[in-house]
CSV table of C-alpha atoms and ligand atoms in Angstrom, one decimal:
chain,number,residue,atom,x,y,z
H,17,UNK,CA,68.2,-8.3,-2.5
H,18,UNK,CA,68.0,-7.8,1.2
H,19,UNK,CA,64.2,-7.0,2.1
H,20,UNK,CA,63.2,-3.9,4.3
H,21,UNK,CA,59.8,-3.6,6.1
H,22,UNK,CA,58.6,0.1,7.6
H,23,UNK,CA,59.2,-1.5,11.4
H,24,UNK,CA,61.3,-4.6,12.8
H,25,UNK,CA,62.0,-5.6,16.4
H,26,UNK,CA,65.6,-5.6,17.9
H,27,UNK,CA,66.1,-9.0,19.9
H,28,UNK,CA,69.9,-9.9,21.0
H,29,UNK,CA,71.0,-12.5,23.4
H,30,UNK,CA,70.5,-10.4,26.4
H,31,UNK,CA,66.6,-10.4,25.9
H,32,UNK,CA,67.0,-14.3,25.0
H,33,UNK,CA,68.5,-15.1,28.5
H,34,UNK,CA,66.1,-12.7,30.3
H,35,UNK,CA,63.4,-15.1,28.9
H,36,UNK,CA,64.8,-18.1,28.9
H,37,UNK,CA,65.6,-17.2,33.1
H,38,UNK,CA,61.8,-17.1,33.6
H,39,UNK,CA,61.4,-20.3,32.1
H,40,UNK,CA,63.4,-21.9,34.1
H,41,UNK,CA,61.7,-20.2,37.5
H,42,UNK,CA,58.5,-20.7,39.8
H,43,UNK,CA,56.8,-18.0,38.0
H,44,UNK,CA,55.2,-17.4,34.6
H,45,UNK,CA,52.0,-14.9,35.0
H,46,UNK,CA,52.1,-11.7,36.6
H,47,UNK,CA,54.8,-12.1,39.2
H,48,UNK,CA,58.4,-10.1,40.3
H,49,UNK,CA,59.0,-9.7,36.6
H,50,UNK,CA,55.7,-7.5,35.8
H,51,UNK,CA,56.7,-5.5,39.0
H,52,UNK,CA,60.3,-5.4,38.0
H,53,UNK,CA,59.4,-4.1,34.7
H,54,UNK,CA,56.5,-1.6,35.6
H,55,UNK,CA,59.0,0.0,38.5
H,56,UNK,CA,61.7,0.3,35.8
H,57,UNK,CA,59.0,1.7,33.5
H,58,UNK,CA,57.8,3.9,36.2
H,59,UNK,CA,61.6,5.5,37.2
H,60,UNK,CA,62.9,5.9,33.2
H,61,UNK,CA,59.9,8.1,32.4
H,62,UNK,CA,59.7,9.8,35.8
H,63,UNK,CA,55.9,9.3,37.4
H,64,UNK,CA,54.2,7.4,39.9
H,65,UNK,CA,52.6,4.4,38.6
H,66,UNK,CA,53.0,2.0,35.4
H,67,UNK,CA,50.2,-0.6,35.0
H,68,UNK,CA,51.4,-2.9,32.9
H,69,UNK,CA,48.6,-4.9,30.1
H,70,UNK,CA,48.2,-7.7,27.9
H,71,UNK,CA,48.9,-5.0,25.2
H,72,UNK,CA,48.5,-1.3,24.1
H,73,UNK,CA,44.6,-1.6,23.0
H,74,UNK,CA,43.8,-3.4,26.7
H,75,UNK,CA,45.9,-0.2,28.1
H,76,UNK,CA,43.4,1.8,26.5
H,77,UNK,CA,40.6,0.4,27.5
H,78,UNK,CA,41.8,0.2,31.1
H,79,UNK,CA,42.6,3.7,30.5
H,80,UNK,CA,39.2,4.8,29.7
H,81,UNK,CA,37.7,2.9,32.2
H,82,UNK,CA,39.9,4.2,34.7
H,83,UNK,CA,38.5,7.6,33.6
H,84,UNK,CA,34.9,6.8,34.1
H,85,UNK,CA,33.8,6.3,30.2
H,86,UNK,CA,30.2,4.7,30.5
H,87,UNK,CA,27.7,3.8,28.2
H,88,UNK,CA,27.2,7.3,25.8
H,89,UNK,CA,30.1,8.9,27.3
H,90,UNK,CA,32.0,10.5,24.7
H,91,UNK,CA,36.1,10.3,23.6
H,92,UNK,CA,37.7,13.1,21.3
H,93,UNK,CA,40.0,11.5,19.5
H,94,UNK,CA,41.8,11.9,15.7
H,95,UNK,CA,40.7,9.5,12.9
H,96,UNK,CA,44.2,9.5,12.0
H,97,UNK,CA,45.1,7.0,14.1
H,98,UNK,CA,44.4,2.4,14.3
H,99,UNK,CA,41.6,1.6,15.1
H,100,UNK,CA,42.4,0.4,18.6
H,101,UNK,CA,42.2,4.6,20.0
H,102,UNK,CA,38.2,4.4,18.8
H,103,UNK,CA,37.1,1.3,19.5
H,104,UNK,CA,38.5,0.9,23.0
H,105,UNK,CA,36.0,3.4,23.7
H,106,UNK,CA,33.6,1.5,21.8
H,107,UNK,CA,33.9,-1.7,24.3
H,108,UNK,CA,32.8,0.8,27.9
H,109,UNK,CA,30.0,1.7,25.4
H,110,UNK,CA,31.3,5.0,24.9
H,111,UNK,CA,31.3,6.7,21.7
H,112,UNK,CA,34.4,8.2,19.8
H,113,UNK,CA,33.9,11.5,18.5
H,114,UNK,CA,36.3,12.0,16.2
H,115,UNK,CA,37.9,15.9,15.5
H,116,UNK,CA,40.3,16.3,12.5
H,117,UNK,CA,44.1,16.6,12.8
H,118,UNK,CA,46.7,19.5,12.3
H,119,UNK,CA,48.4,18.7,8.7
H,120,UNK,CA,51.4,20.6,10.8
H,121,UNK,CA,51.8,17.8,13.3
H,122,UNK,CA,49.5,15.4,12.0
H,123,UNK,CA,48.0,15.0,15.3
H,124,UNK,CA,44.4,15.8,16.5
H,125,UNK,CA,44.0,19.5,16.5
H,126,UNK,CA,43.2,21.3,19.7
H,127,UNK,CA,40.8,24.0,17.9
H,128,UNK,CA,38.8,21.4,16.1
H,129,UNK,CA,38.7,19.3,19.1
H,130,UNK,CA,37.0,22.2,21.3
H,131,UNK,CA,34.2,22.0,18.8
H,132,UNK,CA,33.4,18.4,19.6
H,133,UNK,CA,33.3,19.1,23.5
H,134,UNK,CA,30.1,18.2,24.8
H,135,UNK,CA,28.1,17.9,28.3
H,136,UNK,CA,29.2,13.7,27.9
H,137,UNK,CA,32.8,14.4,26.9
H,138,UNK,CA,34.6,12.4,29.5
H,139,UNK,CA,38.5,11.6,27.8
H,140,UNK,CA,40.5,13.7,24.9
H,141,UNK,CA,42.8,11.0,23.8
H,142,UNK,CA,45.4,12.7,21.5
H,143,UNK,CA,47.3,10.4,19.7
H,144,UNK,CA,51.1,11.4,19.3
H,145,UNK,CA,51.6,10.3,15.6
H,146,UNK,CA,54.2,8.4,14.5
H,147,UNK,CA,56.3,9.8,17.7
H,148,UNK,CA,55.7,13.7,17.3
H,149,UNK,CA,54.8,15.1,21.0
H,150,UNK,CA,50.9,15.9,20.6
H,151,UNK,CA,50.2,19.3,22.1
H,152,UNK,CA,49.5,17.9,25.8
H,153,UNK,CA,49.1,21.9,27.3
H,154,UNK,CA,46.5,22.6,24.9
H,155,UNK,CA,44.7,19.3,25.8
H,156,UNK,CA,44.9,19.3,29.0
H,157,UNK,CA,43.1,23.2,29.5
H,158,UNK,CA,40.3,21.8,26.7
H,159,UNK,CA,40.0,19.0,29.2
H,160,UNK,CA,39.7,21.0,32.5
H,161,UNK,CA,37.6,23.4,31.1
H,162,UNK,CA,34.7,20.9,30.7
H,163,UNK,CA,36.0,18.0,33.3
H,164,UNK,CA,37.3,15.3,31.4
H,165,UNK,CA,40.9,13.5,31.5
H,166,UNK,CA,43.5,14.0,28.8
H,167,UNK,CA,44.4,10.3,27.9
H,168,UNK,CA,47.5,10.4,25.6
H,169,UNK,CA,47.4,7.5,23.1
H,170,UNK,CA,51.2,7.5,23.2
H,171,UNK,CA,51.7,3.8,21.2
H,172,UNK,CA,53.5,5.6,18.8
H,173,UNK,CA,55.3,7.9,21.6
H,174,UNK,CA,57.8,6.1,23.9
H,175,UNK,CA,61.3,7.7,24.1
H,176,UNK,CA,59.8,11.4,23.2
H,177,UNK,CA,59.5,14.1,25.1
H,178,UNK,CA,58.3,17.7,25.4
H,179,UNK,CA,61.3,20.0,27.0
H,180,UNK,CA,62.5,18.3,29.8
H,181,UNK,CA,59.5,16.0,30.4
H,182,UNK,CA,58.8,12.9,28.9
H,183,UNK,CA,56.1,11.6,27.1
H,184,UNK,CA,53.6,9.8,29.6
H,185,UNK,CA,54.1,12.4,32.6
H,186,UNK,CA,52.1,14.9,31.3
H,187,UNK,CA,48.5,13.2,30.5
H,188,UNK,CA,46.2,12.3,33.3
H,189,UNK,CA,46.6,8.7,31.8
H,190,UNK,CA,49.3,7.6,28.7
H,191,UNK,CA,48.9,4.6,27.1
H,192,UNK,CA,51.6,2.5,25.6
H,193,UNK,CA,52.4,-0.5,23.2
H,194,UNK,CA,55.0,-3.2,23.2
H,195,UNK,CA,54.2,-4.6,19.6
H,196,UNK,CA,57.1,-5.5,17.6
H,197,UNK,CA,57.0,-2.4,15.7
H,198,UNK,CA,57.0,-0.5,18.6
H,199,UNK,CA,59.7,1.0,20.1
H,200,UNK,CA,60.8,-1.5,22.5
H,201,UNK,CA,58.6,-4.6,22.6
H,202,UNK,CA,57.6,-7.5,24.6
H,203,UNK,CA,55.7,-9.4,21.9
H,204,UNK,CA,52.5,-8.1,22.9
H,205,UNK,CA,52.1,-5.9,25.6
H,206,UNK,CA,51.2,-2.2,26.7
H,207,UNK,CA,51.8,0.1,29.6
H,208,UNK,CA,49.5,3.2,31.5
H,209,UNK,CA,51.1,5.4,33.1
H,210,UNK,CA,49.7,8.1,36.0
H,211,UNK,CA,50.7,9.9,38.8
H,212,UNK,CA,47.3,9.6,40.0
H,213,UNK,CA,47.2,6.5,43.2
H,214,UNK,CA,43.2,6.5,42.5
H,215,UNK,CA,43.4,6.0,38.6
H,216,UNK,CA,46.2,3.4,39.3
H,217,UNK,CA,43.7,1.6,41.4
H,218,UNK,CA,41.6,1.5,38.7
H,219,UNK,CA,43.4,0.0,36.2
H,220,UNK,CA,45.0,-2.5,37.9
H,221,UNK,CA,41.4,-3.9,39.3
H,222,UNK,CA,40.7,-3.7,35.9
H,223,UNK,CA,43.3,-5.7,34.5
H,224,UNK,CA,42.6,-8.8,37.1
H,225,UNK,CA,38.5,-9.3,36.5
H,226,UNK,CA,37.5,-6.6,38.9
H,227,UNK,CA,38.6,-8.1,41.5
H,228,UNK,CA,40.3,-7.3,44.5
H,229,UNK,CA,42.6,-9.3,47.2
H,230,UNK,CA,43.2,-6.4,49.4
H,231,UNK,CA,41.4,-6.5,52.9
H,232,UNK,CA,41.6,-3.0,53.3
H,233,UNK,CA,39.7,-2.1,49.9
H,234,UNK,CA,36.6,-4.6,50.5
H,235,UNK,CA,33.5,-3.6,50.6
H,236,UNK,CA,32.1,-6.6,52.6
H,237,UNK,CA,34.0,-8.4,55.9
H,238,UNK,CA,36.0,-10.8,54.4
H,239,UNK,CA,35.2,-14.3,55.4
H,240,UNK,CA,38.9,-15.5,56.0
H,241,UNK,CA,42.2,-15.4,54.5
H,242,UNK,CA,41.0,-16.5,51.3
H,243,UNK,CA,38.7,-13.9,50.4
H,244,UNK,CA,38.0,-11.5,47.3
H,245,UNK,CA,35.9,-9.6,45.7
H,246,UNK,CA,34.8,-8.6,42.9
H,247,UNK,CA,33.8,-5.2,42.8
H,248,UNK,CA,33.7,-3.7,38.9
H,249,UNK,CA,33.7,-6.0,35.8
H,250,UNK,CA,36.7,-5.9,34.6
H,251,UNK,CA,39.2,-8.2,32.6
H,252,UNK,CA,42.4,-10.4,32.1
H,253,UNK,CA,44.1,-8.4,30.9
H,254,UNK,CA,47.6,-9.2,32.6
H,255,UNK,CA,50.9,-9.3,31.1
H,256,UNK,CA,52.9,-12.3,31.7
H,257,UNK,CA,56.3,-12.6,33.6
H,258,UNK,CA,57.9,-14.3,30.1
H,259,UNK,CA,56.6,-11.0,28.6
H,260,UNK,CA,58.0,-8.8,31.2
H,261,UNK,CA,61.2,-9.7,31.2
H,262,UNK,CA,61.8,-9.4,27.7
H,263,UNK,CA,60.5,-5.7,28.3
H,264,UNK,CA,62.5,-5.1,31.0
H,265,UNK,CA,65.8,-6.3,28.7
H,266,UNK,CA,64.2,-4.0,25.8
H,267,UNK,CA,63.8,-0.7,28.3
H,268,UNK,CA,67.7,-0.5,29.0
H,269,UNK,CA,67.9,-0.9,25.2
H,270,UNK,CA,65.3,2.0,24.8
H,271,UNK,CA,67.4,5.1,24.6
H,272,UNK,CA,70.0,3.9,22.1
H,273,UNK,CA,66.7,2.9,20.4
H,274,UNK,CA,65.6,6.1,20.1
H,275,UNK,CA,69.2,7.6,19.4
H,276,UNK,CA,69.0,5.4,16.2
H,277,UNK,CA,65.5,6.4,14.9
H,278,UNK,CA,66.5,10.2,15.2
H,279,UNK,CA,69.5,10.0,12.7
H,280,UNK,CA,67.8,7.6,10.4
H,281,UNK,CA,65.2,10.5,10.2
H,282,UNK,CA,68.1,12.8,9.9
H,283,UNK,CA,69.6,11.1,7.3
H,284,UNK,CA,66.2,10.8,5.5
H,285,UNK,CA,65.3,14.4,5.9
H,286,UNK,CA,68.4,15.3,4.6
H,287,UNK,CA,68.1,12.9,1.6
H,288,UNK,CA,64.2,14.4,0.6
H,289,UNK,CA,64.3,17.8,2.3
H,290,UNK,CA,64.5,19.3,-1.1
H,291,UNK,CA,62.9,16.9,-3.1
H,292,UNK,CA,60.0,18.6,-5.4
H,293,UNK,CA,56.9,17.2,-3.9
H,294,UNK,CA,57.4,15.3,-1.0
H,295,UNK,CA,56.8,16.3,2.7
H,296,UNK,CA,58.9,15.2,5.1
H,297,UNK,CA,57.6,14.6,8.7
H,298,UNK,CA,56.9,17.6,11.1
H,299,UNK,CA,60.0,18.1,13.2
H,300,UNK,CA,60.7,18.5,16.7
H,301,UNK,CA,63.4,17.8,19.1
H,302,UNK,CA,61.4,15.5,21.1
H,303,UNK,CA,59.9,13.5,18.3
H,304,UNK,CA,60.9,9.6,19.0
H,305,UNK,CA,59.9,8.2,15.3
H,306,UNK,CA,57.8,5.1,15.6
H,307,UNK,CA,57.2,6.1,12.0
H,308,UNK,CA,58.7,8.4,9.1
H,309,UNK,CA,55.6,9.2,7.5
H,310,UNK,CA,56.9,10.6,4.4
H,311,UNK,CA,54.1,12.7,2.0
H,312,UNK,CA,54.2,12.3,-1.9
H,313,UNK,CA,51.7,13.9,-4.4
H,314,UNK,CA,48.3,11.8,-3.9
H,315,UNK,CA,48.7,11.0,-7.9
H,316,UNK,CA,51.7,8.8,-7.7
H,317,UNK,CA,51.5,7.5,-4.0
H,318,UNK,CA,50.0,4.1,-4.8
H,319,UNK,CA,52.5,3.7,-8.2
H,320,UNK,CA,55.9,4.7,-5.8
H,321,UNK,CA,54.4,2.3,-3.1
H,322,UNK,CA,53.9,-0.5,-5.6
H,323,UNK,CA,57.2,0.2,-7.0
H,324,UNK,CA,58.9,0.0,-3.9
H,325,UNK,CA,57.4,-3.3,-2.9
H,326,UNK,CA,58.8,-4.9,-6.2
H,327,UNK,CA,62.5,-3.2,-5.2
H,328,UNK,CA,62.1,-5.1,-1.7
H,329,UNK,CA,60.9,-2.5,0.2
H,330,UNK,CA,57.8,-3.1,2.2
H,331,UNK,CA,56.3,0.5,3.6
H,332,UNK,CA,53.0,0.8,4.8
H,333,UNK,CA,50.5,3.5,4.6
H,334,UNK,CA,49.5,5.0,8.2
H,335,UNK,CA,46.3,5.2,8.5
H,336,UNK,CA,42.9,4.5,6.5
H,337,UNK,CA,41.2,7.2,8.6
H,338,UNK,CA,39.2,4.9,11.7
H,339,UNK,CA,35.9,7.4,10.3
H,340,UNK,CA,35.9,5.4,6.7
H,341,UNK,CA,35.9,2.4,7.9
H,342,UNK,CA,33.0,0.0,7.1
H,343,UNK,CA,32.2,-0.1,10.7
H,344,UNK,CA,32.4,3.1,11.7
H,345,UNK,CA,30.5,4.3,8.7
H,346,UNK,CA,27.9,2.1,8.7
H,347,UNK,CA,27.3,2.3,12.4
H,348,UNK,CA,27.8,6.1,12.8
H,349,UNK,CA,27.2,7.3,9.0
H,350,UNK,CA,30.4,8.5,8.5
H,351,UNK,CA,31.5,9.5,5.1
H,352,UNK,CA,34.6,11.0,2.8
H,353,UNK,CA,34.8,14.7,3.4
H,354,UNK,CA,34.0,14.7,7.2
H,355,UNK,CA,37.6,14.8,8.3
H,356,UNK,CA,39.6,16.0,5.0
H,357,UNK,CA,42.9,16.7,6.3
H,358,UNK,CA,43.2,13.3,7.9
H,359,UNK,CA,42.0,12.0,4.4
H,360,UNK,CA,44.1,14.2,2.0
H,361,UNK,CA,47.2,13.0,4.7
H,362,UNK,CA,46.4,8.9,4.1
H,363,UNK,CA,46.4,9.7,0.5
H,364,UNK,CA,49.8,11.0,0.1
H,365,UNK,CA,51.6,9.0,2.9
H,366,UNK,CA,53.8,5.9,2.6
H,367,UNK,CA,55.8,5.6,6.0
H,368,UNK,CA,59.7,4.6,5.4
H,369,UNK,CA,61.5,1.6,6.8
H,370,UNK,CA,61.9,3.2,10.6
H,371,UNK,CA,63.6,0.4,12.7
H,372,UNK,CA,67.0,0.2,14.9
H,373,UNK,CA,68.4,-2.5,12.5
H,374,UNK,CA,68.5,-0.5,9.5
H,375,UNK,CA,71.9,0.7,8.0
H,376,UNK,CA,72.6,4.0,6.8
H,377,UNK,CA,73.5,2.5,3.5
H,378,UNK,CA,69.6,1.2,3.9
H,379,UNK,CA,68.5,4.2,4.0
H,380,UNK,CA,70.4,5.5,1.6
H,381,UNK,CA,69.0,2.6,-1.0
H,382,UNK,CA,65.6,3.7,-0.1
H,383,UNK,CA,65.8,7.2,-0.6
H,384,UNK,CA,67.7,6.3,-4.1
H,385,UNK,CA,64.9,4.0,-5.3
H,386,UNK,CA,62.3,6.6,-4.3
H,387,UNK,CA,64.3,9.4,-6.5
H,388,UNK,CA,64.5,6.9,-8.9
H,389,UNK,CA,60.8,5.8,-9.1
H,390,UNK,CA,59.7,9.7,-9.4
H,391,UNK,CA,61.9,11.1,-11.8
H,392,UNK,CA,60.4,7.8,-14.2
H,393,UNK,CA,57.1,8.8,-13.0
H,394,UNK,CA,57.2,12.7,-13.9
M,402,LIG,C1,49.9,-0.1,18.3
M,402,LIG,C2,48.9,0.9,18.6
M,402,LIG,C3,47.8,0.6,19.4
M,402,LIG,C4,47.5,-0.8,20.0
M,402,LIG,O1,48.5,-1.5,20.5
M,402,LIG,P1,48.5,-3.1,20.5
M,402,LIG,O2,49.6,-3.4,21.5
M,402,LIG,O3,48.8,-3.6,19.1
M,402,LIG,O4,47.2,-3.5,21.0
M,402,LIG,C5,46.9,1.6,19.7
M,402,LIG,N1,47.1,2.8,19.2
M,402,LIG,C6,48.1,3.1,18.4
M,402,LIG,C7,48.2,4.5,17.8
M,402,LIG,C8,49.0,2.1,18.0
M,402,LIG,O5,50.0,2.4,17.1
């Protein structure tokens, strides 16, 4: 029985070589790969700058530093999301605020996240679940209205777009991941993008310690040709050449990527579309489908997902909502009922095998053994 997981990584000999070409040259940290790889990044998704990181949570956190979060500075952001979107916040000593999602897009909602707007609101960091396009206009009027920056948590968001623009131009700051799962990856990495020059200053002195080799930036008169400074506290937080050039062999992979994860969710809308009790995923053109959170009836969710298990099937149920967990309710007093539609969504979703390896005959066995397991459960 061959076994499926809800995400894989595509690797073929081309992103072997790229690799195995760094190895055998002068450099292995941040060198012409990162830069290859960021400008490539940069031109596919049409902005200024990519800022490469270590991976998606360190782009957040660059992200947010980059944006001026300080100690009790505030980030709106959906509990429907890992944990990563809160507690990069967490490590500027910010605070996440957290505003409960649309159960039409299953991403934060605008109107609930006006209510949480307050004089320390400094970043709204929508996260564009499982692929679906967040509503960036709305986001980014809440955000000028009260002067903070629109940081899309786009991990889950590579390859979709909104009309004719992609995901990552529209946010003052998008932040990307390269983990397996993900839609192209490099191991682990993660991306910001920004057409802003001063905010790509930012993160990249964050990403090397704070500090700075650049005569014209320094503060003090440099003492010779060795000289740097640091300037803000920052972190290593670099991505490595080995990583970059896998990334850079994954990104001319990316749009047949994407081409595959839209007909697999074809083919499994078409398969539960009219299936008594499940709810397929929102739709929209420019949805990219990291995921395919599928929703069942809360009563049978964890039977179907432990029956899937024991058919081979490995899904995985997106998210336990960041609010419930221990830490966050212990240190903030968060409880069940504060955010109910992210809580009533993590107790009816299992998200599907999603990846470009998967057959259509895959798919097909899924959806089977899910028809299967319901009609034995009803
Ligand atoms: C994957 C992911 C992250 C973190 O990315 P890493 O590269 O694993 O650090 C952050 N937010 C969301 C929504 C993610 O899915």
């Amino acid at each position: 029985m061959k076994k499926l997981s809800y995400g894989h990584q595509y690797i073929d000999e081309e992103d072997i070589d790229a690799v195995a070409a760094v190895l055998r040259g002068d450099w292995l940290t941040q060198g012409p790969a990162v830069e290859a790889f960021e400008k490539a990044f940069a031109e596919y998704l049409g902005v200024y700058h990519a800022v490469s990181f270590a991976n998606g949570t360190a782009a957040l956190h660059g992200a947010y530093f980059a944006a001026g979060v300080e100690e009790g500075d505030e980030v709106i952001t959906s509990p429907m999301t890992f944990a990563a979107t809160g507690n990069a916040a967490l490590y500027l000593g910010g605070k996440p605020v957290f505003a409960d999602i649309d159960p039409g897009t299953i991403c934060l909602d605008p109107a609930e996240a006006e209510k949480k707007i307050s004089p320390r609101t400094k970043v709204i960091a929508p996260v564009s679940f499982a692929g679906y396009p967040a509503d960036i206009e709305s986001f980014l009027s809440l955000a000028r209205s009260c002067g903070a920056l629109v940081v899309e948590d786009a991990c889950h968001a590579l390859g979709a777009s909104r009309g004719n623009s992609s995901v990552g131009k529209e946010a003052d700051m998008t932040a990307f991941s390269f983990h397996p799962v993900k839609h192209i990856t490099t191991g682990e990495g993660g991306m910001v993008t920004t057409d802003s020059p001063r905010l790509a200053e930012r993160l990249r002195l964050f990403r090397t310690h704070g500090i700075t080799k650049d005569p014209e930036k320094m503060t003090g008169t440099p003492h010779g040709p060795w000289y740097n400074e640091m300037q803000v506290l920052g972190y290593n937080y670099r991505l490595s050449d080995i990583h970059a050039a896998l990334g850079l062999s994954q990104l001319s992979k990316l749009d047949n990527f994407v081409r595959r994860r839209k007909a697999i969710a074809a083919l499994y809308d078409s398969l539960f579309g009219d299936v008594p009790g499940l709810t397929v995923p929102p739709q929209s053109d420019g949805h990219s489908y990291h995921l395919y959170p599928l929703q069942f009836p809360a009563a049978e969710r964890g039977a179907i997902f432990a029956r899937l298990g024991e058919e081979g099937i490995a899904g995985m149920v997106h998210y336990p909502p960041l609010h419930l967990h221990p830490y966050y309710r212990e240190r903030f007093g968060f409880k069940e009922g504060d955010f109910p539609l992210a809580e009533e969504f993590y107790g009816r979703e299992i998200s599907l095998p999603m990846y470009f390896g998967l057959t259509d005959e895959d798919i097909r066995r899924v959806a089977e053994t899910i028809r299967q397991i319901m009609e034995r459960e009803d």
